[in-house]
Coordinates of C-alpha atoms in Angstrom, one line a residue:
X19 CA 54.3 187.2 195.7
X20 CA 51.8 190.0 195.7
X21 CA 50.4 192.6 193.3
X22 CA 48.6 195.9 193.5
X23 CA 44.9 196.0 192.5
X24 CA 43.2 199.3 191.7
X25 CA 39.4 199.3 191.8
X26 CA 37.6 201.9 189.7
X27 CA 35.5 204.1 189.9
X28 CA 36.3 204.4 193.6
X29 CA 40.1 204.7 193.0
X30 CA 40.9 202.3 195.9
X31 CA 44.1 200.3 195.7
X32 CA 44.6 197.0 197.6
X33 CA 47.1 194.2 197.8
X34 CA 46.5 190.8 196.4
X35 CA 48.5 187.5 196.6
X36 CA 49.2 185.7 193.4
X37 CA 47.0 182.8 194.3
X38 CA 44.1 184.9 195.7
X39 CA 41.0 185.7 193.8
X40 CA 40.1 189.3 193.0
X41 CA 36.9 189.0 194.9
X42 CA 38.5 187.5 198.0
X43 CA 41.1 190.2 198.1
X44 CA 38.5 193.0 197.8
X45 CA 36.2 191.6 200.5
X46 CA 39.1 191.0 202.9
X47 CA 40.1 194.6 202.4
X48 CA 36.6 195.9 203.1
X49 CA 35.8 196.7 199.5
X50 CA 32.4 195.3 198.4
X51 CA 32.0 194.0 194.9
X52 CA 28.7 192.6 193.5
X53 CA 28.7 188.8 193.7
X54 CA 26.4 185.9 194.3
X55 CA 27.4 182.3 193.6
X56 CA 31.2 182.6 194.1
X57 CA 31.7 179.5 191.8
X58 CA 32.1 181.2 188.4
X59 CA 28.5 180.4 187.4
X60 CA 26.3 183.4 187.7
X61 CA 28.3 186.3 186.2
X62 CA 27.3 188.7 189.0
X63 CA 30.9 189.6 189.7
X64 CA 31.9 190.3 186.1
X65 CA 34.4 193.2 185.9
X66 CA 36.3 195.0 183.2
X67 CA 40.1 194.8 183.3
X68 CA 41.6 198.0 182.0
X69 CA 45.3 197.3 182.8
X70 CA 47.4 194.3 183.7
X71 CA 46.9 190.6 183.2
X72 CA 44.7 188.0 184.9
X73 CA 44.2 184.2 185.0
X74 CA 40.5 183.4 184.5
X75 CA 40.4 180.3 186.7
X76 CA 37.3 178.1 186.6
X77 CA 35.0 180.7 185.1
X78 CA 32.1 179.0 183.3
X79 CA 32.1 179.5 179.5
X80 CA 28.4 180.3 179.9
X81 CA 29.0 183.0 182.5
X82 CA 32.1 184.4 180.7
X83 CA 31.9 184.0 176.9
X84 CA 35.0 183.8 174.8
X85 CA 34.3 187.2 173.2
X86 CA 34.1 188.7 176.7
X87 CA 37.5 187.2 177.6
X88 CA 38.8 188.9 174.4
X89 CA 37.3 192.1 175.7
X90 CA 39.4 191.7 178.9
X91 CA 36.4 191.0 181.1
X92 CA 36.8 188.5 184.0
X93 CA 34.8 187.0 186.9
X94 CA 36.2 188.4 190.1
X95 CA 35.2 185.3 192.1
X96 CA 37.7 183.0 190.3
X97 CA 40.2 185.3 188.5
X98 CA 43.6 185.8 189.9
X99 CA 46.1 188.6 189.2
X100 CA 49.2 187.9 187.1
X101 CA 50.6 191.4 187.5
X102 CA 49.5 194.7 189.0
X103 CA 46.0 195.3 187.6
X104 CA 43.2 197.9 187.3
X105 CA 39.6 197.0 186.8
X106 CA 36.2 198.7 186.6
X107 CA 33.3 197.3 188.6
X108 CA 29.6 198.3 188.9
X109 CA 29.8 199.2 192.5
X110 CA 26.4 200.5 193.7
X111 CA 27.0 202.0 197.2
X112 CA 24.1 201.7 199.6
X113 CA 24.0 204.1 202.5
X114 CA 22.5 201.5 204.8
X115 CA 25.3 198.9 204.1
X116 CA 28.0 198.4 206.7
X117 CA 31.3 197.3 205.4
X118 CA 33.0 194.7 207.6
X119 CA 36.2 193.1 206.1
X120 CA 36.0 189.4 205.6
X121 CA 38.1 187.5 208.1
X122 CA 38.9 183.9 209.0
X123 CA 37.6 182.8 212.4
X124 CA 38.2 179.7 214.5
X125 CA 35.9 178.4 217.3
X126 CA 34.4 175.4 219.0
X127 CA 30.9 174.0 218.8
X128 CA 29.1 174.8 222.0
X129 CA 25.8 173.0 221.3
X130 CA 23.8 171.3 218.5
X131 CA 20.0 171.2 218.6
X132 CA 17.5 169.4 216.4
X133 CA 15.2 172.2 215.4
X134 CA 13.2 170.0 213.1
X135 CA 13.6 166.5 211.7
X136 CA 15.8 167.9 208.9
X137 CA 17.2 171.2 210.3
X138 CA 19.9 171.3 213.0
X139 CA 20.9 174.4 215.0
X140 CA 24.6 174.7 215.5
X141 CA 25.9 177.1 218.1
X142 CA 29.6 178.1 217.7
X143 CA 31.6 180.0 220.2
X144 CA 34.3 181.9 218.3
X145 CA 37.7 182.7 219.5
X146 CA 38.8 186.3 220.2
X147 CA 36.3 189.1 219.8
X148 CA 34.1 187.1 217.4
X149 CA 32.7 188.3 214.1
X150 CA 31.3 191.7 213.1
X151 CA 28.3 191.4 210.8
X152 CA 25.1 193.0 209.6
X153 CA 21.9 191.2 210.3
X154 CA 21.1 189.1 207.2
X155 CA 24.7 188.2 206.3
X156 CA 26.2 184.7 206.1
X157 CA 29.5 182.9 206.7
X158 CA 31.4 180.2 204.8
X159 CA 32.0 177.0 206.9
X160 CA 35.1 174.9 206.2
X161 CA 34.2 171.2 205.9
X162 CA 37.1 168.7 206.7
X163 CA 38.3 167.0 203.6
X164 CA 36.4 169.4 201.3
X165 CA 38.0 172.2 199.2
X166 CA 34.8 174.1 198.8
X167 CA 33.3 175.7 201.9
X168 CA 29.6 175.8 202.5
X169 CA 27.6 179.0 203.0
X170 CA 25.1 179.4 205.9
X171 CA 23.3 182.5 207.1
X172 CA 23.8 183.8 210.6
X173 CA 20.6 183.2 212.5
X174 CA 21.5 185.4 215.6
X175 CA 21.9 189.1 216.0
X176 CA 25.1 191.2 215.6
X177 CA 25.1 191.7 219.3
X178 CA 26.0 188.0 219.8
X179 CA 29.2 188.3 217.8
X180 CA 31.1 185.6 219.8
X181 CA 28.3 183.0 219.9
X182 CA 26.9 182.5 216.5
X183 CA 24.0 180.3 215.4
X184 CA 23.7 178.4 212.1
X185 CA 20.6 176.6 210.9
X186 CA 21.6 173.7 208.7
X187 CA 19.1 171.7 206.6
X188 CA 20.3 168.2 205.7
X189 CA 20.7 167.8 202.0
X190 CA 20.2 164.1 201.0
X191 CA 23.7 162.8 200.0
X192 CA 25.3 166.2 200.8
X193 CA 28.8 165.8 202.2
X194 CA 28.8 169.1 203.9
X195 CA 25.4 169.0 205.6
X196 CA 25.9 165.3 206.3
X197 CA 29.1 166.1 208.3
X198 CA 27.5 169.0 210.1
X199 CA 24.5 166.8 211.1
X200 CA 26.2 163.5 211.9
X201 CA 29.9 164.2 212.4
X202 CA 30.0 167.4 214.4
X203 CA 29.6 167.3 218.2
X204 CA 30.1 169.8 221.1
X205 CA 33.7 170.7 221.7
X206 CA 34.8 170.2 218.1
X207 CA 36.9 172.8 216.4
X208 CA 35.4 174.6 213.5
X209 CA 36.5 177.3 211.0
X210 CA 34.4 179.9 209.4
X211 CA 35.0 183.0 207.3
X212 CA 32.9 186.1 206.8
X213 CA 30.8 188.1 206.8
X214 CA 29.4 187.8 203.3
X215 CA 26.2 188.9 201.6
X216 CA 24.3 192.1 200.9
X217 CA 20.8 191.3 202.1
X218 CA 20.0 193.6 205.0
X219 CA 17.2 195.8 206.1
X220 CA 17.4 199.3 204.6
X221 CA 17.2 201.1 207.9
X222 CA 16.9 204.6 206.4
X223 CA 13.7 203.7 204.4
X224 CA 10.5 204.2 206.5
X225 CA 8.4 201.8 204.5
X226 CA 6.9 198.7 206.2
X227 CA 9.0 195.5 206.0
X228 CA 8.0 192.2 204.6
X229 CA 10.2 189.2 205.5
X230 CA 9.4 186.0 203.5
X231 CA 11.2 182.7 204.4
X232 CA 11.0 179.0 203.6
X233 CA 12.7 176.1 205.4
X234 CA 16.2 176.9 206.8
X235 CA 16.0 180.2 204.8
X236 CA 14.5 181.5 208.0
X237 CA 18.0 182.3 209.4
X238 CA 18.5 185.7 207.7
X239 CA 14.9 187.0 208.3
X240 CA 15.1 185.9 211.9
X241 CA 18.3 187.7 212.4
X242 CA 16.9 190.9 210.7
X243 CA 13.7 190.7 212.7
X244 CA 15.4 190.2 216.1
X245 CA 17.8 193.0 215.3
X246 CA 15.0 195.4 214.3
X247 CA 12.9 194.6 217.4
X248 CA 16.0 194.9 219.7
X249 CA 16.6 198.4 218.4
X250 CA 13.0 199.5 218.9
X251 CA 12.2 199.8 215.2
X252 CA 8.6 201.0 214.9
X253 CA 7.9 200.2 211.3
X254 CA 5.2 197.5 210.7
X255 CA 7.1 194.2 210.2
X256 CA 5.4 191.1 208.7
X257 CA 7.1 187.7 208.7
X258 CA 5.6 185.1 206.3
X259 CA 7.2 181.8 206.9
X260 CA 6.5 178.5 205.1
X261 CA 7.3 174.9 205.8
X262 CA 6.0 171.5 204.7
X263 CA 4.3 170.6 207.9
X264 CA 4.1 171.4 211.6
X265 CA 7.2 169.4 212.4
X266 CA 9.3 171.5 210.1
X267 CA 8.0 174.9 211.4
X268 CA 10.7 176.0 213.9
X269 CA 10.9 179.0 216.2
X270 CA 7.1 179.1 215.9
X271 CA 6.5 179.7 219.6
X272 CA 9.2 182.5 219.6
X273 CA 7.4 184.4 216.8
X274 CA 4.0 184.0 218.5
X275 CA 5.5 185.4 221.7
X276 CA 7.1 188.3 219.8
X277 CA 3.6 189.2 218.3
X278 CA 2.4 189.6 221.9
X279 CA 5.3 191.8 222.9
X280 CA 5.5 194.0 219.8
X281 CA 2.4 195.6 218.3
X282 CA 4.2 196.4 215.0
X283 CA 5.1 192.7 214.3
X284 CA 2.8 190.3 212.5
X285 CA 3.6 186.6 212.0
X286 CA 2.0 184.6 209.2
X287 CA 3.0 180.9 209.2
X288 CA 2.0 178.6 206.3
X289 CA 2.1 174.8 205.9
X290 CA 2.0 173.4 202.4
X291 CA 1.6 169.6 203.2
X292 CA 0.1 169.4 206.6
X293 CA -2.2 166.5 207.2
X294 CA -5.8 167.4 206.6
X295 CA -6.9 165.9 209.9
X296 CA -4.4 167.8 212.0
X297 CA -5.3 170.5 214.4
X298 CA -3.4 173.2 212.5
X299 CA -5.7 176.3 212.2
X300 CA -3.2 178.5 210.3
X301 CA -2.8 179.0 206.6
X302 CA -2.6 175.9 204.4
X303 CA -0.7 176.4 201.2
X304 CA 2.6 177.7 199.9
X305 CA 4.3 180.7 201.4
X306 CA 3.8 183.0 198.3
X307 CA 0.1 182.1 198.5
X308 CA 0.0 183.1 202.2
X309 CA 1.7 186.4 201.4
X310 CA -0.8 187.1 198.6
X311 CA -3.8 186.3 200.8
X312 CA -2.5 188.3 203.8
X313 CA -1.9 191.5 201.8
X314 CA -5.0 191.0 199.7
X315 CA -2.8 190.9 196.5
X316 CA -1.7 194.5 197.2
X317 CA 1.9 194.7 198.5
X318 CA 2.5 198.3 197.5
X319 CA 4.4 200.6 199.8
X320 CA 6.7 197.9 201.4
X321 CA 10.3 196.7 201.3
X322 CA 10.5 192.9 200.9
X323 CA 13.4 190.6 201.9
X324 CA 13.2 187.0 200.7
X325 CA 15.2 183.9 201.7
X326 CA 14.7 180.3 200.9
X327 CA 14.8 177.7 198.1
X328 CA 15.0 179.3 194.6
X329 CA 11.6 178.0 193.5
X330 CA 10.0 179.6 196.6
X331 CA 11.8 182.9 196.1
X332 CA 10.8 183.1 192.4
X333 CA 7.1 182.3 193.2
X334 CA 7.1 184.9 196.0
X335 CA 8.6 187.5 193.8
X336 CA 6.0 187.0 191.1
X337 CA 3.2 187.2 193.8
X338 CA 4.6 190.4 195.2
X339 CA 5.1 192.0 191.8
X340 CA 1.6 191.1 190.8
X341 CA 0.6 193.0 194.0
X342 CA 2.4 196.0 192.5
X343 CA 5.6 195.8 194.5
X344 CA 8.4 196.6 192.1
X345 CA 12.0 195.5 191.6
X346 CA 13.5 198.4 193.5
X347 CA 11.7 197.2 196.7
X348 CA 12.7 193.5 196.4
X349 CA 15.8 192.0 198.0
X350 CA 17.0 188.5 198.0
X351 CA 20.1 186.4 198.0
X352 CA 20.5 183.0 196.2
X353 CA 23.1 180.4 197.1
X354 CA 24.3 178.6 194.0
X355 CA 26.5 175.5 194.1
X356 CA 28.5 173.9 191.3
X357 CA 25.7 171.3 191.1
X358 CA 23.4 173.9 189.9
X359 CA 25.4 174.1 186.7
X360 CA 24.8 176.4 183.8
X361 CA 21.1 175.9 183.8
X362 CA 20.5 178.8 186.2
X363 CA 22.5 181.1 183.9
X364 CA 19.9 181.0 181.1
X365 CA 17.2 182.4 183.4
X366 CA 16.6 186.1 183.5
X367 CA 16.2 187.4 187.0
X368 CA 12.9 188.9 187.9
X369 CA 14.3 190.7 190.9
X370 CA 17.3 192.7 192.1
X371 CA 20.1 190.2 192.3
X372 CA 22.4 191.0 195.3

């Protein structure tokens, strides 16, 4: 059974199955709604139902209070329609955003590569025409035996739509990353859906670009960087990338090579726990400290895109804002899991949540 969903203020009407979440139906129809965790935890996808009935699903009582339910609000990521519905959403259109409908894709693993002791590169050849995406976006990967898919950023460029690359950091005890590291082998079938996410370079803005990444959070910035350079973008681009030690710093040689080929690209690697006696002559410390030092604590006049662990992101945002870079010029995307719980909900974001 299906129903009609009308999205205001854009006045767009789509079809939704009775067991499909509002968010999934919208994204698959090419209609973007604000969202982040997709688990009913963060409240980013909260909308106002003005007509019809919905089932709230697994919405956290912290993200959707009882009085909000009484006011006919719901979380689009876990609410399903019980009739034809109309809802109002805070849709902030961005001229630089490209709207690709979310689709399910099948493919086979072409190759797996140990990029670092903890990060594996997984190269997947998709069936058909592949996936259309904007540099910076991510896909959900279906893990056998698991109901909840895992999100991983696309590390390649949109031009490689049939052969995609995922960089997967092993999470101790994690079923999803454990399977992708130990159980997946070349030739295995794999299912992904996407694209998701709203972190992408604002191409129409002429300001210099700062890319800050930590660990496997390098995937999105690498995709954005390669896409910008491939298209001959002439803005100054700075990549500040942090890892624990030299063994965890991957694609290092590639970035050094790119600095030689592109005068507008600057690469600032930082190691936080490198042995004192090593030959490393780059920055020693955390990535936000490297960014602060590189820009002389003055980051005005830039657009910044941040990807990595939440603690790294928050520290980097504070450093950039102290350097007088403001909220309107900061973009990031956090991946929250159900394990994160309601603790994250009590924190007020210091940045534009996308």
